[in-house]
Amino acid sequence: MRLLIWLLLIYIGYRVIVAMVRGKKPEEVNHGNAIDAAVTHRDPVCGMYVSEEDAVIGKLDGQRHYFCSMSCLEKYREQLDHSQNP
């Protein structure tokens, strides 16, 4: 009976060691949130952070600006017009 218990303990120890050495399977690896990995930019009007994929891009004064929506882009253009033509 003792031999059976020892064999069972050795087998369990073996399985634990193998599991620790192998680590997580590739599908279990946490790569973080996809949104976190995306490059984000701050909307100059409302301050919201938006990814390049989802952003409305406006090229103003030779520079690219990233906006969360068309309404923020239009507000920014209006602010530029008012500041340039008081």
mmCIF file with all atom_site columns, C-alpha atoms in Angstrom:
data_model
loop_
_atom_site.group_PDB
_atom_site.id
_atom_site.type_symbol
_atom_site.label_atom_id
_atom_site.label_alt_id
_atom_site.label_comp_id
_atom_site.label_asym_id
_atom_site.label_entity_id
_atom_site.label_seq_id
_atom_site.pdbx_PDB_ins_code
_atom_site.Cartn_x
_atom_site.Cartn_y
_atom_site.Cartn_z
_atom_site.occupancy
_atom_site.B_iso_or_equiv
_atom_site.pdbx_formal_charge
_atom_site.auth_seq_id
_atom_site.auth_comp_id
_atom_site.auth_asym_id
_atom_site.auth_atom_id
_atom_site.pdbx_PDB_model_num
ATOM 1  C CA . MET A 1 1  ? 0.000   0.000  0.000   1.00 0.00 ? 1  MET A CA 1
ATOM 2  C CA . ARG A 1 2  ? 2.854   2.379  0.827   1.00 0.00 ? 2  ARG A CA 1
ATOM 3  C CA . LEU A 1 3  ? 4.382   1.757  -2.574  1.00 0.00 ? 3  LEU A CA 1
ATOM 4  C CA . LEU A 1 4  ? 1.123   2.782  -4.264  1.00 0.00 ? 4  LEU A CA 1
ATOM 5  C CA . ILE A 1 5  ? 0.966   6.031  -2.258  1.00 0.00 ? 5  ILE A CA 1
ATOM 6  C CA . TRP A 1 6  ? 4.601   6.842  -3.093  1.00 0.00 ? 6  TRP A CA 1
ATOM 7  C CA . LEU A 1 7  ? 4.009   6.176  -6.782  1.00 0.00 ? 7  LEU A CA 1
ATOM 8  C CA . LEU A 1 8  ? 0.934   8.416  -6.723  1.00 0.00 ? 8  LEU A CA 1
ATOM 9  C CA . LEU A 1 9  ? 2.860   11.238 -5.006  1.00 0.00 ? 9  LEU A CA 1
ATOM 10 C CA . ILE A 1 10 ? 5.721   10.926 -7.486  1.00 0.00 ? 10 ILE A CA 1
ATOM 11 C CA . TYR A 1 11 ? 3.278   11.050 -10.411 1.00 0.00 ? 11 TYR A CA 1
ATOM 12 C CA . ILE A 1 12 ? 1.534   14.150 -9.024  1.00 0.00 ? 12 ILE A CA 1
ATOM 13 C CA . GLY A 1 13 ? 4.905   15.837 -8.431  1.00 0.00 ? 13 GLY A CA 1
ATOM 14 C CA . TYR A 1 14 ? 5.953   14.994 -11.976 1.00 0.00 ? 14 TYR A CA 1
ATOM 15 C CA . ARG A 1 15 ? 2.750   16.517 -13.409 1.00 0.00 ? 15 ARG A CA 1
ATOM 16 C CA . VAL A 1 16 ? 3.219   19.701 -11.351 1.00 0.00 ? 16 VAL A CA 1
ATOM 17 C CA . ILE A 1 17 ? 6.825   20.115 -12.494 1.00 0.00 ? 17 ILE A CA 1
ATOM 18 C CA . VAL A 1 18 ? 5.932   19.502 -16.153 1.00 0.00 ? 18 VAL A CA 1
ATOM 19 C CA . ALA A 1 19 ? 3.094   22.037 -15.939 1.00 0.00 ? 19 ALA A CA 1
ATOM 20 C CA . MET A 1 20 ? 5.432   24.648 -14.445 1.00 0.00 ? 20 MET A CA 1
ATOM 21 C CA . VAL A 1 21 ? 8.145   24.083 -17.044 1.00 0.00 ? 21 VAL A CA 1
ATOM 22 C CA . ARG A 1 22 ? 5.795   24.236 -20.008 1.00 0.00 ? 22 ARG A CA 1
ATOM 23 C CA . GLY A 1 23 ? 4.145   27.400 -18.776 1.00 0.00 ? 23 GLY A CA 1
ATOM 24 C CA . LYS A 1 24 ? 0.992   28.708 -20.338 1.00 0.00 ? 24 LYS A CA 1
ATOM 25 C CA . LYS A 1 25 ? -0.192  27.516 -23.694 1.00 0.00 ? 25 LYS A CA 1
ATOM 26 C CA . PRO A 1 26 ? -0.062  30.185 -26.442 1.00 0.00 ? 26 PRO A CA 1
ATOM 27 C CA . GLU A 1 27 ? -3.840  30.615 -26.461 1.00 0.00 ? 27 GLU A CA 1
ATOM 28 C CA . GLU A 1 28 ? -3.767  31.301 -22.714 1.00 0.00 ? 28 GLU A CA 1
ATOM 29 C CA . VAL A 1 29 ? -1.124  34.014 -22.864 1.00 0.00 ? 29 VAL A CA 1
ATOM 30 C CA . ASN A 1 30 ? -2.590  37.389 -21.981 1.00 0.00 ? 30 ASN A CA 1
ATOM 31 C CA . HIS A 1 31 ? -1.534  39.903 -24.609 1.00 0.00 ? 31 HIS A CA 1
ATOM 32 C CA . GLY A 1 32 ? -3.434  42.687 -22.941 1.00 0.00 ? 32 GLY A CA 1
ATOM 33 C CA . ASN A 1 33 ? -6.328  44.551 -24.370 1.00 0.00 ? 33 ASN A CA 1
ATOM 34 C CA . ALA A 1 34 ? -6.106  45.274 -28.084 1.00 0.00 ? 34 ALA A CA 1
ATOM 35 C CA . ILE A 1 35 ? -7.118  48.849 -27.424 1.00 0.00 ? 35 ILE A CA 1
ATOM 36 C CA . ASP A 1 36 ? -4.139  49.269 -25.111 1.00 0.00 ? 36 ASP A CA 1
ATOM 37 C CA . ALA A 1 37 ? -1.787  48.099 -27.860 1.00 0.00 ? 37 ALA A CA 1
ATOM 38 C CA . ALA A 1 38 ? -3.131  50.537 -30.428 1.00 0.00 ? 38 ALA A CA 1
ATOM 39 C CA . VAL A 1 39 ? -1.464  53.907 -30.924 1.00 0.00 ? 39 VAL A CA 1
ATOM 40 C CA . THR A 1 40 ? -3.693  56.612 -29.465 1.00 0.00 ? 40 THR A CA 1
ATOM 41 C CA . HIS A 1 41 ? -3.812  60.367 -29.837 1.00 0.00 ? 41 HIS A CA 1
ATOM 42 C CA . ARG A 1 42 ? -5.527  63.025 -27.750 1.00 0.00 ? 42 ARG A CA 1
ATOM 43 C CA . ASP A 1 43 ? -8.359  64.935 -29.376 1.00 0.00 ? 43 ASP A CA 1
ATOM 44 C CA . PRO A 1 44 ? -7.371  68.636 -29.038 1.00 0.00 ? 44 PRO A CA 1
ATOM 45 C CA . VAL A 1 45 ? -11.002 69.727 -28.591 1.00 0.00 ? 45 VAL A CA 1
ATOM 46 C CA . CYS A 1 46 ? -12.563 67.355 -26.059 1.00 0.00 ? 46 CYS A CA 1
ATOM 47 C CA . GLY A 1 47 ? -9.422  65.648 -24.717 1.00 0.00 ? 47 GLY A CA 1
ATOM 48 C CA . MET A 1 48 ? -10.623 62.142 -25.499 1.00 0.00 ? 48 MET A CA 1
ATOM 49 C CA . TYR A 1 49 ? -7.984  59.584 -26.488 1.00 0.00 ? 49 TYR A CA 1
ATOM 50 C CA . VAL A 1 50 ? -8.714  57.913 -29.805 1.00 0.00 ? 50 VAL A CA 1
ATOM 51 C CA . SER A 1 51 ? -6.846  55.221 -31.743 1.00 0.00 ? 51 SER A CA 1
ATOM 52 C CA . GLU A 1 52 ? -5.447  56.002 -35.177 1.00 0.00 ? 52 GLU A CA 1
ATOM 53 C CA . GLU A 1 53 ? -7.800  53.415 -36.674 1.00 0.00 ? 53 GLU A CA 1
ATOM 54 C CA . ASP A 1 54 ? -10.931 55.048 -35.255 1.00 0.00 ? 54 ASP A CA 1
ATOM 55 C CA . ALA A 1 55 ? -9.858  58.680 -35.469 1.00 0.00 ? 55 ALA A CA 1
ATOM 56 C CA . VAL A 1 56 ? -11.105 61.335 -37.827 1.00 0.00 ? 56 VAL A CA 1
ATOM 57 C CA . ILE A 1 57 ? -7.876  62.756 -39.216 1.00 0.00 ? 57 ILE A CA 1
ATOM 58 C CA . GLY A 1 58 ? -7.649  66.400 -40.161 1.00 0.00 ? 58 GLY A CA 1
ATOM 59 C CA . LYS A 1 59 ? -4.605  67.863 -41.861 1.00 0.00 ? 59 LYS A CA 1
ATOM 60 C CA . LEU A 1 60 ? -4.454  71.472 -40.748 1.00 0.00 ? 60 LEU A CA 1
ATOM 61 C CA . ASP A 1 61 ? -1.499  73.824 -41.127 1.00 0.00 ? 61 ASP A CA 1
ATOM 62 C CA . GLY A 1 62 ? 0.519   70.949 -42.587 1.00 0.00 ? 62 GLY A CA 1
ATOM 63 C CA . GLN A 1 63 ? 0.103   68.800 -39.464 1.00 0.00 ? 63 GLN A CA 1
ATOM 64 C CA . ARG A 1 64 ? -2.078  65.785 -38.827 1.00 0.00 ? 64 ARG A CA 1
ATOM 65 C CA . HIS A 1 65 ? -4.568  66.110 -35.997 1.00 0.00 ? 65 HIS A CA 1
ATOM 66 C CA . TYR A 1 66 ? -6.663  63.236 -34.652 1.00 0.00 ? 66 TYR A CA 1
ATOM 67 C CA . PHE A 1 67 ? -10.265 63.771 -33.563 1.00 0.00 ? 67 PHE A CA 1
ATOM 68 C CA . CYS A 1 68 ? -12.897 61.538 -32.010 1.00 0.00 ? 68 CYS A CA 1
ATOM 69 C CA . SER A 1 69 ? -15.621 62.801 -34.354 1.00 0.00 ? 69 SER A CA 1
ATOM 70 C CA . MET A 1 70 ? -16.365 65.130 -37.237 1.00 0.00 ? 70 MET A CA 1
ATOM 71 C CA . SER A 1 71 ? -17.991 67.588 -34.844 1.00 0.00 ? 71 SER A CA 1
ATOM 72 C CA . CYS A 1 72 ? -14.716 67.957 -32.906 1.00 0.00 ? 72 CYS A CA 1
ATOM 73 C CA . LEU A 1 73 ? -12.836 68.458 -36.183 1.00 0.00 ? 73 LEU A CA 1
ATOM 74 C CA . GLU A 1 74 ? -15.296 71.181 -37.217 1.00 0.00 ? 74 GLU A CA 1
ATOM 75 C CA . LYS A 1 75 ? -15.044 72.876 -33.807 1.00 0.00 ? 75 LYS A CA 1
ATOM 76 C CA . TYR A 1 76 ? -11.254 72.853 -34.114 1.00 0.00 ? 76 TYR A CA 1
ATOM 77 C CA . ARG A 1 77 ? -11.428 74.413 -37.577 1.00 0.00 ? 77 ARG A CA 1
ATOM 78 C CA . GLU A 1 78 ? -13.769 77.105 -36.257 1.00 0.00 ? 78 GLU A CA 1
ATOM 79 C CA . GLN A 1 79 ? -11.368 77.830 -33.388 1.00 0.00 ? 79 GLN A CA 1
ATOM 80 C CA . LEU A 1 80 ? -8.508  78.146 -35.881 1.00 0.00 ? 80 LEU A CA 1
ATOM 81 C CA . ASP A 1 81 ? -10.531 80.506 -38.066 1.00 0.00 ? 81 ASP A CA 1
ATOM 82 C CA . HIS A 1 82 ? -11.421 82.701 -35.085 1.00 0.00 ? 82 HIS A CA 1
ATOM 83 C CA . SER A 1 83 ? -7.840  82.800 -33.819 1.00 0.00 ? 83 SER A CA 1
ATOM 84 C CA . GLN A 1 84 ? -6.421  83.640 -37.261 1.00 0.00 ? 84 GLN A CA 1
ATOM 85 C CA . ASN A 1 85 ? -9.160  86.152 -38.170 1.00 0.00 ? 85 ASN A CA 1
ATOM 86 C CA . PRO A 1 86 ? -10.230 87.960 -34.981 1.00 0.00 ? 86 PRO A CA 1
#
